[in-house]
CSV table of C-alpha atoms in Angstrom, one decimal:
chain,number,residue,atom,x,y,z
A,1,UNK,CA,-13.2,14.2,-11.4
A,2,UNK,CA,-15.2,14.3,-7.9
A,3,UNK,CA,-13.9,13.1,-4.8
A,4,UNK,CA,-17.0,10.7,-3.9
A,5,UNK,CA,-14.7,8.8,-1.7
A,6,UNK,CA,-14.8,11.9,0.8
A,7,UNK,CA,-18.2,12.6,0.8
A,8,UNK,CA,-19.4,9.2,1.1
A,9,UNK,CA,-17.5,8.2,3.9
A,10,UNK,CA,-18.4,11.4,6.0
A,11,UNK,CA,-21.7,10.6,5.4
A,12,UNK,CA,-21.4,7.2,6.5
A,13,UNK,CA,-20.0,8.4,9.7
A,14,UNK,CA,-22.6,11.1,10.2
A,15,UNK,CA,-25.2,8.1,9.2
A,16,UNK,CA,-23.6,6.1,12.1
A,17,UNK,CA,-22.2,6.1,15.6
A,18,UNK,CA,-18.5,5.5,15.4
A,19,UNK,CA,-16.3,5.7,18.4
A,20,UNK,CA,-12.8,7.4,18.6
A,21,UNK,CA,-11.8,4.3,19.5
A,22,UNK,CA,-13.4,2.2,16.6
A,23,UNK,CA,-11.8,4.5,13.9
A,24,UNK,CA,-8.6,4.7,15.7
A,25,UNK,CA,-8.3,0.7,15.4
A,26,UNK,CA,-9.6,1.2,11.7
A,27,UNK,CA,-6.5,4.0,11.0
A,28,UNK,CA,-4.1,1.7,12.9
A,29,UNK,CA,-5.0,-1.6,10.5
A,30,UNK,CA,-4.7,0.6,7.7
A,31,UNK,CA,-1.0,1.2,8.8
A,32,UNK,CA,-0.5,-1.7,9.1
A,33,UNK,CA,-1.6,-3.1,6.2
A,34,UNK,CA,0.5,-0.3,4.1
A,35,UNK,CA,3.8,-0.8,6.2
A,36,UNK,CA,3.3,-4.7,5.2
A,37,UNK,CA,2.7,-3.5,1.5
A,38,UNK,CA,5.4,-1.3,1.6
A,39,UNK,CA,7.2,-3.9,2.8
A,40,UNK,CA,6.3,-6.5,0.4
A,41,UNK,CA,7.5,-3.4,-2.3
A,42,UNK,CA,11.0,-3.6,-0.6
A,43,UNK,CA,11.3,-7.1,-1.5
A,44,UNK,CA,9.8,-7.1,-4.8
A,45,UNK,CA,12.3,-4.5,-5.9
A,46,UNK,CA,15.2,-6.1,-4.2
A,47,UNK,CA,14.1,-9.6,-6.5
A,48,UNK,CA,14.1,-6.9,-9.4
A,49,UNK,CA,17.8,-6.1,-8.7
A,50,UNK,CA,18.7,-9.4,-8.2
A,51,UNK,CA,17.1,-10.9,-11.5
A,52,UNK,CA,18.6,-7.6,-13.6
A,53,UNK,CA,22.3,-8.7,-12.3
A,54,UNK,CA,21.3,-12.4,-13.6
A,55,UNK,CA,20.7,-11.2,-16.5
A,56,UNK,CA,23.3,-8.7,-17.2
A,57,UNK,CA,25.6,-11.9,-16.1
A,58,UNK,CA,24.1,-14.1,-18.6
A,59,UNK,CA,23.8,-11.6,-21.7
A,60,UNK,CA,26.8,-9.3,-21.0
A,61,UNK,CA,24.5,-6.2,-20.0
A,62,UNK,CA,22.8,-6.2,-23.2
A,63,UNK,CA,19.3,-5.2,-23.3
């Protein structure tokens, strides 16, 4: 399988005049954006845990 991801976006760059600046702000969103999914994972797996304990309460830990 190719990595047309890479090779696409380099030549989008080379195609256009991107500043540091631009692509820093670009890198910085994308942080952001997986801290908040990471984030939202955290919470998802904590409502996981809690509904498991429910259940394992309501059906004596049977599965």
């Amino acid at each position: 399988m190719s990595n047309t991801t890479a090779s696409r976006a380099s030549s989008t760059l080379d195609e256009s005049n991107i500043s540091a600046s631009d692509l820093a702000k670009h890198v910085q969103s994308l942080t952001n954006r997986i801290d908040d999914l990471e984030q939202e994972v955290v919470e998802k797996d904590e409502q996981i845990e809690s509904l498991q304990q429910d259940v394992e309460t309501d059906f004596g830990g049977e599965n």
